[in-house]
JSON list of C-alpha atoms in Angstrom, two decimals:
[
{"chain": "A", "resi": 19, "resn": "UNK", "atom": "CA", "xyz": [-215.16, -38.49, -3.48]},
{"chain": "A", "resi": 20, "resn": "UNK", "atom": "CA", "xyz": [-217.45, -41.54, -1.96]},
{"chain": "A", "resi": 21, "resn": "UNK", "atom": "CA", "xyz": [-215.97, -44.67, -2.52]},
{"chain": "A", "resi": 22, "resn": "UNK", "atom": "CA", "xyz": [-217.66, -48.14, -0.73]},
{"chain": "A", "resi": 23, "resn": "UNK", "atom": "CA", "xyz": [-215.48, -51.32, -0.19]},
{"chain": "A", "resi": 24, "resn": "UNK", "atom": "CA", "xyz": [-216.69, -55.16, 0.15]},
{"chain": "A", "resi": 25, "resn": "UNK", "atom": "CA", "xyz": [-213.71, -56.79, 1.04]},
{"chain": "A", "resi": 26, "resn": "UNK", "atom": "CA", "xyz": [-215.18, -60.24, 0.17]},
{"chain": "A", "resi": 27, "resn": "UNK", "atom": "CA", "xyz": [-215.64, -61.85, -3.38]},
{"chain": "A", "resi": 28, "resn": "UNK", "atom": "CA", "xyz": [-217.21, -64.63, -2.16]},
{"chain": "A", "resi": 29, "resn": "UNK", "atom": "CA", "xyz": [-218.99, -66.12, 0.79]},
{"chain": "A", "resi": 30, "resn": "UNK", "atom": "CA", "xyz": [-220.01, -69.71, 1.64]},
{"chain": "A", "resi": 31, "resn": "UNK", "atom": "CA", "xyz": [-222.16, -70.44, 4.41]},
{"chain": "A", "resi": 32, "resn": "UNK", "atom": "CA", "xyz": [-224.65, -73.31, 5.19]},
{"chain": "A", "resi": 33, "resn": "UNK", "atom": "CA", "xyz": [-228.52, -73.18, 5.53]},
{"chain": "A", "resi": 34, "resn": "UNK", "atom": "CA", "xyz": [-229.46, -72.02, 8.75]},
{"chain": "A", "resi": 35, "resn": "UNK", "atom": "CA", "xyz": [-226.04, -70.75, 9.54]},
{"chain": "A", "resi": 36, "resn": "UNK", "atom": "CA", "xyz": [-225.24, -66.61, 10.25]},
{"chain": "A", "resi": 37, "resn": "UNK", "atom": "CA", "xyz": [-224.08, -64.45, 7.68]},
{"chain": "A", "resi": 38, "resn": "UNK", "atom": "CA", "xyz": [-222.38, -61.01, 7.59]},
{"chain": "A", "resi": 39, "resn": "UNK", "atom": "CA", "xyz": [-221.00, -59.11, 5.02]},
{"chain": "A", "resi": 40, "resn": "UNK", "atom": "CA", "xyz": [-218.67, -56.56, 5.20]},
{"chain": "A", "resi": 41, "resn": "UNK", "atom": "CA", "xyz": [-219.19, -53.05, 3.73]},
{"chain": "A", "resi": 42, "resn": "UNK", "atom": "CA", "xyz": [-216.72, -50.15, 4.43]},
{"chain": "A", "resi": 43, "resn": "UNK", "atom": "CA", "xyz": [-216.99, -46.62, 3.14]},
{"chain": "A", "resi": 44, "resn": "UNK", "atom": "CA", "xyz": [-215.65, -43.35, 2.60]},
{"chain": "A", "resi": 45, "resn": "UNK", "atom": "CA", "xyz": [-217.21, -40.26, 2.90]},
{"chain": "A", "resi": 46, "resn": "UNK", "atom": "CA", "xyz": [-216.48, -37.05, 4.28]},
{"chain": "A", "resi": 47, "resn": "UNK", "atom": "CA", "xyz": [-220.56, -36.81, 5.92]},
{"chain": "A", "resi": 48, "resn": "UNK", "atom": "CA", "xyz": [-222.76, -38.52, 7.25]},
{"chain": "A", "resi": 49, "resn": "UNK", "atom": "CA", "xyz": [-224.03, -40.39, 4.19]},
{"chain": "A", "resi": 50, "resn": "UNK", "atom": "CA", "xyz": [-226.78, -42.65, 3.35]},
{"chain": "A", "resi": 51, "resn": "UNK", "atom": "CA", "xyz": [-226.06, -45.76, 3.18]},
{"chain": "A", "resi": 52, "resn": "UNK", "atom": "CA", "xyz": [-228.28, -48.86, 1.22]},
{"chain": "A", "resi": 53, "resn": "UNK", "atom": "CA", "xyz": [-227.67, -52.79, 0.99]},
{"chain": "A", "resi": 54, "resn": "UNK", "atom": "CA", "xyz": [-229.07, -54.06, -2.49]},
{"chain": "A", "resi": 55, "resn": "UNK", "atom": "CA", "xyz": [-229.56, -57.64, -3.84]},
{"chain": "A", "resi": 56, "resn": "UNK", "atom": "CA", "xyz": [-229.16, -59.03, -7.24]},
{"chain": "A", "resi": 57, "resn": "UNK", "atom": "CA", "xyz": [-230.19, -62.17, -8.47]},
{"chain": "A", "resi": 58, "resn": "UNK", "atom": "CA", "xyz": [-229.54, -63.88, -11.34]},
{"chain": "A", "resi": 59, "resn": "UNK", "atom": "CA", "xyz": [-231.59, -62.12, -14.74]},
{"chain": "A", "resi": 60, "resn": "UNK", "atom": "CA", "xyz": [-233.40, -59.98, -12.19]},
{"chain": "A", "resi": 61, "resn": "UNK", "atom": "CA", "xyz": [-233.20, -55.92, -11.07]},
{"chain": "A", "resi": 62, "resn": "UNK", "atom": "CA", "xyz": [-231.74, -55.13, -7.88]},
{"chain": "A", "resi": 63, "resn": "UNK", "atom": "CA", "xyz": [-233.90, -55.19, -4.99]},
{"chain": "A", "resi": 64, "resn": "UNK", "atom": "CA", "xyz": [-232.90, -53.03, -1.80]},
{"chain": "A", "resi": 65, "resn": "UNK", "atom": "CA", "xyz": [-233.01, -54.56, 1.45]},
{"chain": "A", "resi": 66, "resn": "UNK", "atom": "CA", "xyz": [-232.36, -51.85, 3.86]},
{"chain": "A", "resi": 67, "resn": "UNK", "atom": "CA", "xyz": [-231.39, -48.02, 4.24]},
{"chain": "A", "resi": 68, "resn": "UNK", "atom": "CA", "xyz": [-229.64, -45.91, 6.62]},
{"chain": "A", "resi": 69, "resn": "UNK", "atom": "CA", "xyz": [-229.95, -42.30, 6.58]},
{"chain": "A", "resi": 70, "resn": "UNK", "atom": "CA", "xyz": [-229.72, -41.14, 10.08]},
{"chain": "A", "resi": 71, "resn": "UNK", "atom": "CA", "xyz": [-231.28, -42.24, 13.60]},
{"chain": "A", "resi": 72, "resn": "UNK", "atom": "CA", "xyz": [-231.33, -45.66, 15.29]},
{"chain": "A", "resi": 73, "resn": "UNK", "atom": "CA", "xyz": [-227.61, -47.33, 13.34]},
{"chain": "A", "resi": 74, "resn": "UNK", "atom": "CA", "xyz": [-229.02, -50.24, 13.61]},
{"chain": "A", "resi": 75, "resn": "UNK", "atom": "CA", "xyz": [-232.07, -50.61, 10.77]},
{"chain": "A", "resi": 76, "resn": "UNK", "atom": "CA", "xyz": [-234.15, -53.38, 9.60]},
{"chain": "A", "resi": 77, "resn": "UNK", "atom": "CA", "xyz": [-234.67, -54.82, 6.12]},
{"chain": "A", "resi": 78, "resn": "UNK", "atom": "CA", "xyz": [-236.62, -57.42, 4.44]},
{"chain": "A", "resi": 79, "resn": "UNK", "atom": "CA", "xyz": [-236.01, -61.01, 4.14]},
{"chain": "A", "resi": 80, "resn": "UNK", "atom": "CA", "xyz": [-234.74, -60.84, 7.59]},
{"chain": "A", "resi": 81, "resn": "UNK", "atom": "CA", "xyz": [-231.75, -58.87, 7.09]},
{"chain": "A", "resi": 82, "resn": "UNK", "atom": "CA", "xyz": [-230.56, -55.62, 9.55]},
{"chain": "A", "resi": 83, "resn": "UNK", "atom": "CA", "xyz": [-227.37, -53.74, 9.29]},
{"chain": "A", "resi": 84, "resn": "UNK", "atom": "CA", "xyz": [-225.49, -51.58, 11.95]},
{"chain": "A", "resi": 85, "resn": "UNK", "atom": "CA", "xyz": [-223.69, -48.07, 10.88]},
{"chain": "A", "resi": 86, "resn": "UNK", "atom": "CA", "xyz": [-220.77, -47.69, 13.07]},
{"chain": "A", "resi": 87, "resn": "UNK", "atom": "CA", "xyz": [-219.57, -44.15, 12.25]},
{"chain": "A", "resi": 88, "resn": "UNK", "atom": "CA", "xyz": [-216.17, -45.04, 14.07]},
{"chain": "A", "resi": 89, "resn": "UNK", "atom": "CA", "xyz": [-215.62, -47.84, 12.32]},
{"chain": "A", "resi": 90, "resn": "UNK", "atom": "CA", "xyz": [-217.19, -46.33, 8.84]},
{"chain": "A", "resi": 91, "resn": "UNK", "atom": "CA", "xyz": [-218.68, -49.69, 8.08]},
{"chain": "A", "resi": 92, "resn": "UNK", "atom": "CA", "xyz": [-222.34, -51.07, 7.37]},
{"chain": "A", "resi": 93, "resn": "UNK", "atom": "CA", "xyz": [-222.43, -54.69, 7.55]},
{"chain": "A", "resi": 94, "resn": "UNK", "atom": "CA", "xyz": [-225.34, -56.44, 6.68]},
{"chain": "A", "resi": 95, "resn": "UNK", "atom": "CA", "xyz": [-226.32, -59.62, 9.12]},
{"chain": "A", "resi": 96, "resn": "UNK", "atom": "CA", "xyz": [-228.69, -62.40, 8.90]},
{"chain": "A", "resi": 97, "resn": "UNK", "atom": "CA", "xyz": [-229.20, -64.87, 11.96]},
{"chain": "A", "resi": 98, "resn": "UNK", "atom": "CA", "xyz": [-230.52, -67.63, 10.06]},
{"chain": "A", "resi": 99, "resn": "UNK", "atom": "CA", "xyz": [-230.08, -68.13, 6.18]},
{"chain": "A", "resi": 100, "resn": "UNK", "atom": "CA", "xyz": [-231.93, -69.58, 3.37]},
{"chain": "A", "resi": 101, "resn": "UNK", "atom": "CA", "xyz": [-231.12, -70.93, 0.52]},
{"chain": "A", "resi": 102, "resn": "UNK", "atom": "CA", "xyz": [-233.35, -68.78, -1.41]},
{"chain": "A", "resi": 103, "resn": "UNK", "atom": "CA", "xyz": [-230.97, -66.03, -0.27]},
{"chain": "A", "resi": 104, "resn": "UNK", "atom": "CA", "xyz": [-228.21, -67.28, -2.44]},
{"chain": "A", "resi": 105, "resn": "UNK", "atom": "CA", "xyz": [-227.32, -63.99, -4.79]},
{"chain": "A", "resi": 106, "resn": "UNK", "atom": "CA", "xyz": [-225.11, -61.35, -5.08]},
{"chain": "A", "resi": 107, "resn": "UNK", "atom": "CA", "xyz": [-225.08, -58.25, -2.69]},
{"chain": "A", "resi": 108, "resn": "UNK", "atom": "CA", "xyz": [-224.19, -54.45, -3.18]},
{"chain": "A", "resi": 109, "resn": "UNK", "atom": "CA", "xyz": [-223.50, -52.27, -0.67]},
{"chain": "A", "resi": 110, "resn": "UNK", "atom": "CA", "xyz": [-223.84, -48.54, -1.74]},
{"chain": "A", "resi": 111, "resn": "UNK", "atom": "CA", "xyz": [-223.46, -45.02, -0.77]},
{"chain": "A", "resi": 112, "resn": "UNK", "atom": "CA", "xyz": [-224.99, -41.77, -1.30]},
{"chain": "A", "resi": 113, "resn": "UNK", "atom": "CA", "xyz": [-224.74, -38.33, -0.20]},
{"chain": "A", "resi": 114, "resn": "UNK", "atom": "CA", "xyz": [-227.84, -35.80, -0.23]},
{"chain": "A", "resi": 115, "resn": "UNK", "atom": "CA", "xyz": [-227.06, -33.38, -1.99]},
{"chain": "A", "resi": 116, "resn": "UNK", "atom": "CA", "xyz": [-226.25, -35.48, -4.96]},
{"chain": "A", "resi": 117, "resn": "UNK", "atom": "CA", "xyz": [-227.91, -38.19, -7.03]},
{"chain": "A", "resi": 118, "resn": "UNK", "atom": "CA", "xyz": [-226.05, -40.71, -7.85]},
{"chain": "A", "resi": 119, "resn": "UNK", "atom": "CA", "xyz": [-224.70, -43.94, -5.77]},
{"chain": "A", "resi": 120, "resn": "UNK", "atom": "CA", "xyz": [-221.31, -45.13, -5.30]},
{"chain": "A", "resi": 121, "resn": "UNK", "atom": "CA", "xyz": [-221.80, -49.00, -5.34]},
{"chain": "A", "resi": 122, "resn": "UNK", "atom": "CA", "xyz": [-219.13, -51.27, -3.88]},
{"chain": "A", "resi": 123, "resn": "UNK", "atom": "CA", "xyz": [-218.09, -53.85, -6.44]},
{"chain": "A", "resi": 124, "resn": "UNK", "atom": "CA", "xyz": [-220.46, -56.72, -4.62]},
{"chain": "A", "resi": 125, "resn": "UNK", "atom": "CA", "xyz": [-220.14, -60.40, -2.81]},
{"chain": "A", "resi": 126, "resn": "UNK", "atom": "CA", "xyz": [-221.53, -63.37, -3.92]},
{"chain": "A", "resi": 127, "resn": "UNK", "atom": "CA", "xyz": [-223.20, -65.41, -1.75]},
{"chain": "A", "resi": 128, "resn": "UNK", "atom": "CA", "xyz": [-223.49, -69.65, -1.89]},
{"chain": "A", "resi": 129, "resn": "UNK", "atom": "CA", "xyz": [-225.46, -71.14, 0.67]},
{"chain": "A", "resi": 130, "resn": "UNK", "atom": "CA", "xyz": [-224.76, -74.62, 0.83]},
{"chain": "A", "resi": 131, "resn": "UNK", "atom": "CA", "xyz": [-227.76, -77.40, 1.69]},
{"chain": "B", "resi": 1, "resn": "UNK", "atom": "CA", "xyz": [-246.68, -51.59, -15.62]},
{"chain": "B", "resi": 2, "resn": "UNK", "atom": "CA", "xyz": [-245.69, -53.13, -12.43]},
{"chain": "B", "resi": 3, "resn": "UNK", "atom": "CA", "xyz": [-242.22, -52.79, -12.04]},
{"chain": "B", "resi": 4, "resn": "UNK", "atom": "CA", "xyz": [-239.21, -51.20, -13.90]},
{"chain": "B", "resi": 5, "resn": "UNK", "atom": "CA", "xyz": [-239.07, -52.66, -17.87]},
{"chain": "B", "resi": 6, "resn": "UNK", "atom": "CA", "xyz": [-236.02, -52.32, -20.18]},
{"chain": "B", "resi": 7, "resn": "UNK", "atom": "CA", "xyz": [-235.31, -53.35, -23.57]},
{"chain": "B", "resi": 8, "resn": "UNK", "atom": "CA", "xyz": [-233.96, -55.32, -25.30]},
{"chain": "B", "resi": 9, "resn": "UNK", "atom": "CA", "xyz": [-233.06, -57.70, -22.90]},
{"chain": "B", "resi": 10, "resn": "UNK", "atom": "CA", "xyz": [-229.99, -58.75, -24.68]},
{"chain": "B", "resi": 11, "resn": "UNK", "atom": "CA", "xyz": [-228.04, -56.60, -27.64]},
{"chain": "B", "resi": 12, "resn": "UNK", "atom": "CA", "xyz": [-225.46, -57.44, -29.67]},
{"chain": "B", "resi": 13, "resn": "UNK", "atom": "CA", "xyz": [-223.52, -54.80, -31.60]},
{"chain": "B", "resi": 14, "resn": "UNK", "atom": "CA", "xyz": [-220.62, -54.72, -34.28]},
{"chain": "B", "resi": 15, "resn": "UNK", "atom": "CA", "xyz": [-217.98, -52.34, -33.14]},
{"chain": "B", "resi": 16, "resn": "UNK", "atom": "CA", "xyz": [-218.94, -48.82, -34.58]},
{"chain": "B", "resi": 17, "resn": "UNK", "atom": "CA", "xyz": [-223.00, -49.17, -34.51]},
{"chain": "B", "resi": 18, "resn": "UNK", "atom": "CA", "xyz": [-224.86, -47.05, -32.82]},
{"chain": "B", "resi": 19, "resn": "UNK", "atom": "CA", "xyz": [-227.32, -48.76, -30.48]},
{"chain": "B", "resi": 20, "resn": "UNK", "atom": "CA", "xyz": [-230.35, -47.42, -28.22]},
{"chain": "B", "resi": 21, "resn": "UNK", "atom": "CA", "xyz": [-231.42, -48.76, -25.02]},
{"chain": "B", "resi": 22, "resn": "UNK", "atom": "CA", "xyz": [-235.22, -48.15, -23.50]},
{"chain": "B", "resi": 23, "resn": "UNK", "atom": "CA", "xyz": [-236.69, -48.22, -20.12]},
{"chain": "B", "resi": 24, "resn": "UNK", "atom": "CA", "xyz": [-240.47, -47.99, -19.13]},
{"chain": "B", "resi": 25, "resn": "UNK", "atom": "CA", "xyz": [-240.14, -46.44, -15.75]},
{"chain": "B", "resi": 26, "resn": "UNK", "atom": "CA", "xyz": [-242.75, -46.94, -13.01]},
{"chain": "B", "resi": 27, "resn": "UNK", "atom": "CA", "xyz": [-245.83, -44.81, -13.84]},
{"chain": "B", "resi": 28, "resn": "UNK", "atom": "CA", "xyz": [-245.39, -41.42, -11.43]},
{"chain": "B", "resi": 29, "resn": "UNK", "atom": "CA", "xyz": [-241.96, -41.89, -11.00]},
{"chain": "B", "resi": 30, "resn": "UNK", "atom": "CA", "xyz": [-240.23, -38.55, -11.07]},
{"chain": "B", "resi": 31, "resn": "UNK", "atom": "CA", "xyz": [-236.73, -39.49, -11.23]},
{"chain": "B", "resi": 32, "resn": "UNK", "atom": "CA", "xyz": [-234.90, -42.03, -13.52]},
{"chain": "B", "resi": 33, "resn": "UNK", "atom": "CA", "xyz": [-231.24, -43.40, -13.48]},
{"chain": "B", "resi": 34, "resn": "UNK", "atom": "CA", "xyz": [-228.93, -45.10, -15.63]},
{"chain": "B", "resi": 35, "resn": "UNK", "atom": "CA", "xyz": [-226.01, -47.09, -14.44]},
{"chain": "B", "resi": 36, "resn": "UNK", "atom": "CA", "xyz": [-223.86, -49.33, -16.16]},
{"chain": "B", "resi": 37, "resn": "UNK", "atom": "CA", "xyz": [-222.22, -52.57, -15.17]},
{"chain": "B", "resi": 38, "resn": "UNK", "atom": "CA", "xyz": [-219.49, -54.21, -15.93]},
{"chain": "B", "resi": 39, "resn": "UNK", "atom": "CA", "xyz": [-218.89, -57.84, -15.37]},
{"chain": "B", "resi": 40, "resn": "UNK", "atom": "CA", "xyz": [-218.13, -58.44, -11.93]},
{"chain": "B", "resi": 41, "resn": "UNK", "atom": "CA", "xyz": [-218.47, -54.89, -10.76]},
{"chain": "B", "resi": 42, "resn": "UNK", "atom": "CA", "xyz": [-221.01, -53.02, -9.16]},
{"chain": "B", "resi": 43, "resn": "UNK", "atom": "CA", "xyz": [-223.47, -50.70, -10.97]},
{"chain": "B", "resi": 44, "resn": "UNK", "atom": "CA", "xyz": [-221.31, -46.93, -11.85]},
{"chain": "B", "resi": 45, "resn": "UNK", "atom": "CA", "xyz": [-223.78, -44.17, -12.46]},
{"chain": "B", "resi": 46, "resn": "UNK", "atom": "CA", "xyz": [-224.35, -42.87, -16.03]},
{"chain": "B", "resi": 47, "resn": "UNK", "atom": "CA", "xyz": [-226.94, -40.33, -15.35]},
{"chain": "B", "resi": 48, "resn": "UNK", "atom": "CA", "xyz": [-229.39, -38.80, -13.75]},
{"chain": "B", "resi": 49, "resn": "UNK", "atom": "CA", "xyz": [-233.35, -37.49, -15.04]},
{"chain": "B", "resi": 50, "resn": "UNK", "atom": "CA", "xyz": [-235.77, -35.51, -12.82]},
{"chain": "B", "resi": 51, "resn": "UNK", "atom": "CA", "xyz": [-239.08, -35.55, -14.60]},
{"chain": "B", "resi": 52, "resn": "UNK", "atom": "CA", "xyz": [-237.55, -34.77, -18.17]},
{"chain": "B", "resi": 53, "resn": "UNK", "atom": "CA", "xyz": [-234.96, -32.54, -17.32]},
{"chain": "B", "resi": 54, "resn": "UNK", "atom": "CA", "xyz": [-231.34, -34.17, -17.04]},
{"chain": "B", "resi": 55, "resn": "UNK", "atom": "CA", "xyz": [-229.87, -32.95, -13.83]},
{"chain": "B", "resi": 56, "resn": "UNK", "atom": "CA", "xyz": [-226.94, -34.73, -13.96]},
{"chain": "B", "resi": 57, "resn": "UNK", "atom": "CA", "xyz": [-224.95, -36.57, -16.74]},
{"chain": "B", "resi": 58, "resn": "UNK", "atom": "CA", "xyz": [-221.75, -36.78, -14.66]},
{"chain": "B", "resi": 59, "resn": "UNK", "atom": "CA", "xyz": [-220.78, -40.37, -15.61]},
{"chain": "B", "resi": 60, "resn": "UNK", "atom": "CA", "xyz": [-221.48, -40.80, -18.97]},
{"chain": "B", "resi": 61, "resn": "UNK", "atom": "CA", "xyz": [-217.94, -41.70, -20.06]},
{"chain": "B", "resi": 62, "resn": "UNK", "atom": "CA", "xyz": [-218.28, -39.90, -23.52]},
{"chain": "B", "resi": 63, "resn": "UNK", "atom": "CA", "xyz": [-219.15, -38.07, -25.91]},
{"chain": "B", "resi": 64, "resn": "UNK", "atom": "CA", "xyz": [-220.65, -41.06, -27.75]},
{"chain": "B", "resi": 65, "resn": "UNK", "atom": "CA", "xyz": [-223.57, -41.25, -24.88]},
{"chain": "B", "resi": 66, "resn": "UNK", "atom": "CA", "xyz": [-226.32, -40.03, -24.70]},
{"chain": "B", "resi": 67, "resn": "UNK", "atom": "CA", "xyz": [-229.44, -39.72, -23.10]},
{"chain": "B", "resi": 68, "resn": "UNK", "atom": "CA", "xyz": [-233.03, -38.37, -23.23]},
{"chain": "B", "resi": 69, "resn": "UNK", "atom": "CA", "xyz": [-236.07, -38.71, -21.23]},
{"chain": "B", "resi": 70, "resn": "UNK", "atom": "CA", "xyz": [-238.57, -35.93, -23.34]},
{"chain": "B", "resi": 71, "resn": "UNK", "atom": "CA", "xyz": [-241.95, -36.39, -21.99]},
{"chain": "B", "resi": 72, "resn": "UNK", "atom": "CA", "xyz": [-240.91, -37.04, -18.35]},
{"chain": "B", "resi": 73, "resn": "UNK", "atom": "CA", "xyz": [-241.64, -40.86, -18.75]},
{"chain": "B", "resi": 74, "resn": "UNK", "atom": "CA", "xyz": [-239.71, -43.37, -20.91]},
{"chain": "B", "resi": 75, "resn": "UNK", "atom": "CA", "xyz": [-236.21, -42.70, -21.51]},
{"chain": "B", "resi": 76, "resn": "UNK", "atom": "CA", "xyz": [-233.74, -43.86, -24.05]},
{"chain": "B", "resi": 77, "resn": "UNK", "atom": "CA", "xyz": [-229.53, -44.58, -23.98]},
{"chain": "B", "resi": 78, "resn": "UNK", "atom": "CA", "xyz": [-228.00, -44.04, -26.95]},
{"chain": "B", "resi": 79, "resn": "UNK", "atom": "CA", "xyz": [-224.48, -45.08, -27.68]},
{"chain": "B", "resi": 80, "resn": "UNK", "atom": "CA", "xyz": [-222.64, -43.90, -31.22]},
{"chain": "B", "resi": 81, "resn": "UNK", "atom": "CA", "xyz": [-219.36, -45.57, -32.52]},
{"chain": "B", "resi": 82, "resn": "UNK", "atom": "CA", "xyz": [-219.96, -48.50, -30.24]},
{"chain": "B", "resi": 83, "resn": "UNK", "atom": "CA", "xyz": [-216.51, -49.79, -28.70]},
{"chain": "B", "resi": 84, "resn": "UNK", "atom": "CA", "xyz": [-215.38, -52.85, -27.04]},
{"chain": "B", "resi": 85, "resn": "UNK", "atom": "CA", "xyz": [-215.59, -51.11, -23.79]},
{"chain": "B", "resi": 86, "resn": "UNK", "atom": "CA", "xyz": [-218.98, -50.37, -23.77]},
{"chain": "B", "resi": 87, "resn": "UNK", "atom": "CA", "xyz": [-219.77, -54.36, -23.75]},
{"chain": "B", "resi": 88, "resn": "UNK", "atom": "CA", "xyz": [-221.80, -53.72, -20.06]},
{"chain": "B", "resi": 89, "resn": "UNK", "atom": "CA", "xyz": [-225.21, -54.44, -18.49]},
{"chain": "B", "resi": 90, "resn": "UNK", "atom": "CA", "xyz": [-226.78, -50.94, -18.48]},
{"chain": "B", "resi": 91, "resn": "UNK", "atom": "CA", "xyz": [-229.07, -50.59, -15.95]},
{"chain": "B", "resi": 92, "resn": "UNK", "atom": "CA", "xyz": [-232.03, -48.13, -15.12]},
{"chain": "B", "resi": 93, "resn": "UNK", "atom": "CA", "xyz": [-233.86, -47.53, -12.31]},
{"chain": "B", "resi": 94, "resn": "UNK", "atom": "CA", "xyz": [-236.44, -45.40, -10.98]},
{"chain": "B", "resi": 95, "resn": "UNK", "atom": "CA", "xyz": [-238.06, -43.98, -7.85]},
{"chain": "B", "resi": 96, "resn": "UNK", "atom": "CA", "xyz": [-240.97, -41.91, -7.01]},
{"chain": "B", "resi": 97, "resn": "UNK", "atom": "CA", "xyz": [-239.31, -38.51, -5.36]},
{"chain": "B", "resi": 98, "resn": "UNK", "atom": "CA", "xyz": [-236.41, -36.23, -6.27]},
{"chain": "B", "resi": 99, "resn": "UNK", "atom": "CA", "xyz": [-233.82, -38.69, -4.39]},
{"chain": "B", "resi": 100, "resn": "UNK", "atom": "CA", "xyz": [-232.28, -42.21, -4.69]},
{"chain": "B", "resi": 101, "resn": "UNK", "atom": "CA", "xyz": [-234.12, -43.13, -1.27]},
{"chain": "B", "resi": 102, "resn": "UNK", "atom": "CA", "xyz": [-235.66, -46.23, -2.93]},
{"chain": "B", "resi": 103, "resn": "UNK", "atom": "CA", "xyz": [-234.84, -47.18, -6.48]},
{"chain": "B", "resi": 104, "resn": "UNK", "atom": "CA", "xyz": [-236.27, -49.49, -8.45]},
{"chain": "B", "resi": 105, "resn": "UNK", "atom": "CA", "xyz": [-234.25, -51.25, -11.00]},
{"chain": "B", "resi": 106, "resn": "UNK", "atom": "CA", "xyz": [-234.83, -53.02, -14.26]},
{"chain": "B", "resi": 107, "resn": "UNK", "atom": "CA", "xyz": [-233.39, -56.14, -15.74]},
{"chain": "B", "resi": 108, "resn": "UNK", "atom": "CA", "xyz": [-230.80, -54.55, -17.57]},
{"chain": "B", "resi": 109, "resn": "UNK", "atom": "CA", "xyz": [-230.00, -55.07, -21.00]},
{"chain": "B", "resi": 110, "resn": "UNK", "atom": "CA", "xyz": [-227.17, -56.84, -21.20]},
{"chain": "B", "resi": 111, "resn": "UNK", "atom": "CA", "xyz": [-224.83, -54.77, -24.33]},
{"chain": "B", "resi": 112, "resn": "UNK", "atom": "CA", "xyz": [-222.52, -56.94, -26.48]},
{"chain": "B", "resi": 113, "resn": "UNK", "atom": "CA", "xyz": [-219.99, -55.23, -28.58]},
{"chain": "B", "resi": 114, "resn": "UNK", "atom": "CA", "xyz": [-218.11, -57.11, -31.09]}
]
């Protein structure tokens, strides 16, 4: 079975500072892999896929995330936040033959002023 | 419309009523999700509509869920005997092919269960 991990609860960063979040998974192919915002009264909005190629993919807003198969992690980066990127973020996992994703259970990012 | 629509926004539920949950997919959108979400978690897939043909209905947790999509476009949750544990944000989303390669997710509608 997939499973996806976020290690962190909660984040804190400044404006303008870097950000990464950690996402680890486990799957037994290569899977698909998706980061997803959610913020507050409002759907989730993906940022970025990976489903094979180039590991290192770019999203909206800014964002990119590296798949290291070795490592079986996709960590989403920003160089230079915003406050308007305060939310919550879902990593997630998917495999092809199947349907559904396996969402990890999310951090919260603050950005401070 | 534009984007993903679900209703009601917010429902509130005596233990034991049965409630029904709607979403307005995108217009075209071939296949439809439901996931629900507990507070704090991350979304935990219900089930799974291609056109209007259920493909996969894997995580519905019971017998007391159900779900229908007849004409291939709006599609309705129903939950019997509500329960404490149902109290969730049930979320659906949509996309235009046969995959998850870009869903598009509603509000929710945030269940309470009293």
């Amino acid at each position: 079975a997939q499973s996806v991990t976020q290690p962190d609860i909660h984040i804190t960063v400044s404006e303008g500072a870097s950000l990464e979040l950690r996402c680890n998974y486990s799957y037994g192919a290569t899977p698909y892999l998706f980061w997803y915002v959610q913020s507050p009264g409002q759907g989730l909005q993906l940022l970025l896929k990976y489903f094979s190629g180039d590991t290192l993919v770019q999203g909206i807003k800014g964002f990119e995330a590296e798949f290291k198969r070795s490592q079986s992690s996709f960590n989403l980066r920003k160089p230079s936040v915003h406050w308007s990127d305060a939310a919550e973020y879902f990593c997630a996992v998917g495999a092809n033959s199947a349907r559904q994703l396996t969402f990890g259970s999310g951090t919260q990012l603050t950005v401070l002023p | 419309g534009a984007g993903v629509s679900q209703s009601p926004r917010y429902k509130v539920a005596k233990r034991g009523q049965d409630v029904a949950l709607r979403c307005d997919p995108i217009s075209g959108h071939v296949s439809l999700f439901w996931y629900q979400q507990a507070l704090g978690q991350g979304p935990e897939f219900l089930t799974y509509f291609q056109n209007e043909a259920q493909l996969d209905k894997s995580g519905l947790p019971s017998d007391r869920f159900f779900a229908e999509r007849p004409e291939g476009s709006v599609s309705t949750l129903k939950i019997q005997r509500t329960q404490q544990e149902d109290s969730a944000v049930y979320l659906c989303a949509s996309s235009l092919g046969q995959g998850h390669e870009k869903l598009f997710f509603g509000s929710g509608t945030q269940l309470s269960v009293l």
